Amino acid sequence: MAKFMTAVEHQLGAPTAQSRLQDFISQMTTQYADTIDSMDGTWNDNILTFELTAMRMKVSGTLTVNDDVIEIQGTMPFALSLMRGRLEKTMEQELRKLLA
């Protein structure tokens, strides 16, 4: 498994950022229902532990919401590791839009 990580600063405070993320995750699950085979996540305070399977490939990790930064880190199959930079950049861009 290959590791990935991205972090995005914000000025919303943890409760507002977490609320936006929860809404976004719900929308993403619906929007990409034809691509996402399964998506499970459990919030423990400000940390989401998640597991996503898409196209038979599992990605898992944690998303931590702090007052001024969101951090995502996890593991992905080696088959996706060639696209790791692009995936991290896409995650960062989507988070920046969401938290603007």
PDB file of N, CA and C in Angstrom, residues 38-86:
ATOM      1  N   SER A  38     -18.344   1.139  -2.136  1.00  0.00           N
ATOM      2  CA  SER A  38     -18.740   1.280  -0.732  1.00  0.00           C
ATOM      3  C   SER A  38     -17.956   2.419  -0.102  1.00  0.00           C
ATOM      4  N   MET A  39     -18.587   3.029   0.890  1.00  0.00           N
ATOM      5  CA  MET A  39     -17.931   4.111   1.620  1.00  0.00           C
ATOM      6  C   MET A  39     -18.426   4.066   3.054  1.00  0.00           C
ATOM      7  N   ASP A  40     -17.504   3.874   3.965  1.00  0.00           N
ATOM      8  CA  ASP A  40     -17.837   3.827   5.379  1.00  0.00           C
ATOM      9  C   ASP A  40     -16.968   4.825   6.119  1.00  0.00           C
ATOM     10  N   GLY A  41     -17.546   5.448   7.112  1.00  0.00           N
ATOM     11  CA  GLY A  41     -16.780   6.385   7.913  1.00  0.00           C
ATOM     12  C   GLY A  41     -17.377   6.532   9.291  1.00  0.00           C
ATOM     13  N   THR A  42     -16.515   6.761  10.257  1.00  0.00           N
ATOM     14  CA  THR A  42     -16.946   6.949  11.634  1.00  0.00           C
ATOM     15  C   THR A  42     -16.256   8.179  12.200  1.00  0.00           C
ATOM     16  N   TRP A  43     -17.068   9.110  12.687  1.00  0.00           N
ATOM     17  CA  TRP A  43     -16.525  10.302  13.330  1.00  0.00           C
ATOM     18  C   TRP A  43     -16.292  10.008  14.805  1.00  0.00           C
ATOM     19  N   ASN A  44     -15.139  10.362  15.307  1.00  0.00           N
ATOM     20  CA  ASN A  44     -14.829  10.326  16.729  1.00  0.00           C
ATOM     21  C   ASN A  44     -14.320  11.718  17.071  1.00  0.00           C
ATOM     22  N   ASP A  45     -15.229  12.543  17.581  1.00  0.00           N
ATOM     23  CA  ASP A  45     -14.950  13.950  17.837  1.00  0.00           C
ATOM     24  C   ASP A  45     -14.618  14.638  16.511  1.00  0.00           C
ATOM     25  N   ASN A  46     -13.387  15.045  16.284  1.00  0.00           N
ATOM     26  CA  ASN A  46     -13.032  15.779  15.068  1.00  0.00           C
ATOM     27  C   ASN A  46     -12.253  14.931  14.062  1.00  0.00           C
ATOM     28  N   ILE A  47     -12.248  13.616  14.253  1.00  0.00           N
ATOM     29  CA  ILE A  47     -11.489  12.730  13.364  1.00  0.00           C
ATOM     30  C   ILE A  47     -12.429  11.745  12.680  1.00  0.00           C
ATOM     31  N   LEU A  48     -12.392  11.758  11.365  1.00  0.00           N
ATOM     32  CA  LEU A  48     -13.151  10.800  10.564  1.00  0.00           C
ATOM     33  C   LEU A  48     -12.203   9.687  10.131  1.00  0.00           C
ATOM     34  N   THR A  49     -12.531   8.468  10.513  1.00  0.00           N
ATOM     35  CA  THR A  49     -11.808   7.303  10.030  1.00  0.00           C
ATOM     36  C   THR A  49     -12.650   6.739   8.896  1.00  0.00           C
ATOM     37  N   PHE A  50     -12.063   6.625   7.703  1.00  0.00           N
ATOM     38  CA  PHE A  50     -12.859   6.247   6.537  1.00  0.00           C
ATOM     39  C   PHE A  50     -12.241   5.086   5.766  1.00  0.00           C
ATOM     40  N   GLU A  51     -13.119   4.437   4.996  1.00  0.00           N
ATOM     41  CA  GLU A  51     -12.708   3.395   4.067  1.00  0.00           C
ATOM     42  C   GLU A  51     -13.601   3.523   2.839  1.00  0.00           C
ATOM     43  N   LEU A  52     -12.980   3.661   1.694  1.00  0.00           N
ATOM     44  CA  LEU A  52     -13.685   3.867   0.435  1.00  0.00           C
ATOM     45  C   LEU A  52     -13.213   2.822  -0.561  1.00  0.00           C
ATOM     46  N   THR A  53     -14.163   2.167  -1.207  1.00  0.00           N
ATOM     47  CA  THR A  53     -13.816   1.224  -2.262  1.00  0.00           C
ATOM     48  C   THR A  53     -14.450   1.715  -3.554  1.00  0.00           C
ATOM     49  N   ALA A  54     -13.623   1.909  -4.561  1.00  0.00           N
ATOM     50  CA  ALA A  54     -14.089   2.353  -5.876  1.00  0.00           C
ATOM     51  C   ALA A  54     -13.325   1.566  -6.926  1.00  0.00           C
ATOM     52  N   MET A  55     -14.043   1.065  -7.895  1.00  0.00           N
ATOM     53  CA  MET A  55     -13.436   0.266  -8.960  1.00  0.00           C
ATOM     54  C   MET A  55     -12.577  -0.860  -8.375  1.00  0.00           C
ATOM     55  N   ARG A  56     -13.087  -1.470  -7.311  1.00  0.00           N
ATOM     56  CA  ARG A  56     -12.443  -2.601  -6.622  1.00  0.00           C
ATOM     57  C   ARG A  56     -11.122  -2.241  -5.948  1.00  0.00           C
ATOM     58  N   MET A  57     -10.869  -0.973  -5.723  1.00  0.00           N
ATOM     59  CA  MET A  57      -9.654  -0.543  -5.038  1.00  0.00           C
ATOM     60  C   MET A  57     -10.038   0.177  -3.750  1.00  0.00           C
ATOM     61  N   LYS A  58      -9.412  -0.226  -2.648  1.00  0.00           N
ATOM     62  CA  LYS A  58      -9.747   0.327  -1.342  1.00  0.00           C
ATOM     63  C   LYS A  58      -8.753   1.408  -0.927  1.00  0.00           C
ATOM     64  N   VAL A  59      -9.307   2.523  -0.503  1.00  0.00           N
ATOM     65  CA  VAL A  59      -8.534   3.636   0.046  1.00  0.00           C
ATOM     66  C   VAL A  59      -9.043   3.840   1.468  1.00  0.00           C
ATOM     67  N   SER A  60      -8.133   3.947   2.421  1.00  0.00           N
ATOM     68  CA  SER A  60      -8.556   4.151   3.803  1.00  0.00           C
ATOM     69  C   SER A  60      -7.644   5.165   4.474  1.00  0.00           C
ATOM     70  N   GLY A  61      -8.167   5.762   5.542  1.00  0.00           N
ATOM     71  CA  GLY A  61      -7.354   6.736   6.244  1.00  0.00           C
ATOM     72  C   GLY A  61      -8.139   7.527   7.259  1.00  0.00           C
ATOM     73  N   THR A  62      -7.593   8.692   7.595  1.00  0.00           N
ATOM     74  CA  THR A  62      -8.240   9.584   8.549  1.00  0.00           C
ATOM     75  C   THR A  62      -8.288  10.999   7.987  1.00  0.00           C
ATOM     76  N   LEU A  63      -9.317  11.694   8.380  1.00  0.00           N
ATOM     77  CA  LEU A  63      -9.483  13.105   8.053  1.00  0.00           C
ATOM     78  C   LEU A  63      -9.637  13.814   9.393  1.00  0.00           C
ATOM     79  N   THR A  64      -8.717  14.702   9.709  1.00  0.00           N
ATOM     80  CA  THR A  64      -8.727  15.394  10.993  1.00  0.00           C
ATOM     81  C   THR A  64      -9.080  16.859  10.781  1.00  0.00           C
ATOM     82  N   VAL A  65     -10.113  17.311  11.493  1.00  0.00           N
ATOM     83  CA  VAL A  65     -10.572  18.696  11.386  1.00  0.00           C
ATOM     84  C   VAL A  65     -10.093  19.460  12.615  1.00  0.00           C
ATOM     85  N   ASN A  66      -9.198  20.405  12.401  1.00  0.00           N
ATOM     86  CA  ASN A  66      -8.727  21.287  13.468  1.00  0.00           C
ATOM     87  C   ASN A  66      -9.301  22.679  13.242  1.00  0.00           C
ATOM     88  N   ASP A  67      -9.108  23.571  14.197  1.00  0.00           N
ATOM     89  CA  ASP A  67      -9.662  24.920  14.083  1.00  0.00           C
ATOM     90  C   ASP A  67      -9.174  25.669  12.855  1.00  0.00           C
ATOM     91  N   ASP A  68      -7.959  25.377  12.395  1.00  0.00           N
ATOM     92  CA  ASP A  68      -7.395  26.145  11.287  1.00  0.00           C
ATOM     93  C   ASP A  68      -6.812  25.311  10.152  1.00  0.00           C
ATOM     94  N   VAL A  69      -6.901  23.997  10.242  1.00  0.00           N
ATOM     95  CA  VAL A  69      -6.363  23.140   9.181  1.00  0.00           C
ATOM     96  C   VAL A  69      -7.101  21.801   9.162  1.00  0.00           C
ATOM     97  N   ILE A  70      -7.236  21.257   7.963  1.00  0.00           N
ATOM     98  CA  ILE A  70      -7.779  19.909   7.782  1.00  0.00           C
ATOM     99  C   ILE A  70      -6.666  19.060   7.208  1.00  0.00           C
ATOM    100  N   GLU A  71      -6.475  17.898   7.791  1.00  0.00           N
ATOM    101  CA  GLU A  71      -5.434  16.986   7.332  1.00  0.00           C
ATOM    102  C   GLU A  71      -6.072  15.665   6.923  1.00  0.00           C
ATOM    103  N   ILE A  72      -5.692  15.182   5.762  1.00  0.00           N
ATOM    104  CA  ILE A  72      -6.138  13.869   5.298  1.00  0.00           C
ATOM    105  C   ILE A  72      -4.892  13.033   5.076  1.00  0.00           C
ATOM    106  N   GLN A  73      -4.910  11.832   5.627  1.00  0.00           N
ATOM    107  CA  GLN A  73      -3.810  10.915   5.373  1.00  0.00           C
ATOM    108  C   GLN A  73      -4.359   9.500   5.329  1.00  0.00           C
ATOM    109  N   GLY A  74      -3.683   8.657   4.586  1.00  0.00           N
ATOM    110  CA  GLY A  74      -4.156   7.295   4.482  1.00  0.00           C
ATOM    111  C   GLY A  74      -3.305   6.460   3.557  1.00  0.00           C
ATOM    112  N   THR A  75      -3.888   5.345   3.149  1.00  0.00           N
ATOM    113  CA  THR A  75      -3.199   4.422   2.258  1.00  0.00           C
ATOM    114  C   THR A  75      -4.076   4.113   1.056  1.00  0.00           C
ATOM    115  N   MET A  76      -3.403   3.807  -0.036  1.00  0.00           N
ATOM    116  CA  MET A  76      -4.079   3.449  -1.284  1.00  0.00           C
ATOM    117  C   MET A  76      -3.306   2.297  -1.921  1.00  0.00           C
ATOM    118  N   PRO A  77      -3.951   1.542  -2.802  1.00  0.00           N
ATOM    119  CA  PRO A  77      -3.246   0.452  -3.481  1.00  0.00           C
ATOM    120  C   PRO A  77      -2.094   0.986  -4.329  1.00  0.00           C
ATOM    121  N   PHE A  78      -1.084   0.155  -4.494  1.00  0.00           N
ATOM    122  CA  PHE A  78       0.057   0.556  -5.323  1.00  0.00           C
ATOM    123  C   PHE A  78      -0.380   0.916  -6.742  1.00  0.00           C
ATOM    124  N   ALA A  79      -1.455   0.311  -7.221  1.00  0.00           N
ATOM    125  CA  ALA A  79      -1.950   0.619  -8.566  1.00  0.00           C
ATOM    126  C   ALA A  79      -2.311   2.096  -8.697  1.00  0.00           C
ATOM    127  N   LEU A  80      -2.717   2.711  -7.599  1.00  0.00           N
ATOM    128  CA  LEU A  80      -3.058   4.142  -7.618  1.00  0.00           C
ATOM    129  C   LEU A  80      -1.870   5.038  -7.290  1.00  0.00           C
ATOM    130  N   SER A  81      -0.773   4.454  -6.830  1.00  0.00           N
ATOM    131  CA  SER A  81       0.352   5.278  -6.379  1.00  0.00           C
ATOM    132  C   SER A  81       0.961   6.115  -7.498  1.00  0.00           C
ATOM    133  N   LEU A  82       0.822   5.671  -8.735  1.00  0.00           N
ATOM    134  CA  LEU A  82       1.322   6.466  -9.856  1.00  0.00           C
ATOM    135  C   LEU A  82       0.552   7.772 -10.006  1.00  0.00           C
ATOM    136  N   MET A  83      -0.677   7.793  -9.485  1.00  0.00           N
ATOM    137  CA  MET A  83      -1.523   8.983  -9.570  1.00  0.00           C
ATOM    138  C   MET A  83      -1.581   9.732  -8.242  1.00  0.00           C
ATOM    139  N   ARG A  84      -0.750   9.358  -7.284  1.00  0.00           N
ATOM    140  CA  ARG A  84      -0.824   9.933  -5.942  1.00  0.00           C
ATOM    141  C   ARG A  84      -0.740  11.459  -5.957  1.00  0.00           C
ATOM    142  N   GLY A  85       0.213  12.022  -6.665  1.00  0.00           N
ATOM    143  CA  GLY A  85       0.351  13.474  -6.713  1.00  0.00           C
ATOM    144  C   GLY A  85      -0.897  14.151  -7.239  1.00  0.00           C
ATOM    145  N   ARG A  86      -1.456  13.594  -8.286  1.00  0.00           N
ATOM    146  CA  ARG A  86      -2.678  14.160  -8.872  1.00  0.00           C
ATOM    147  C   ARG A  86      -3.855  14.038  -7.905  1.00  0.00           C
TER     148      ARG A  86
END
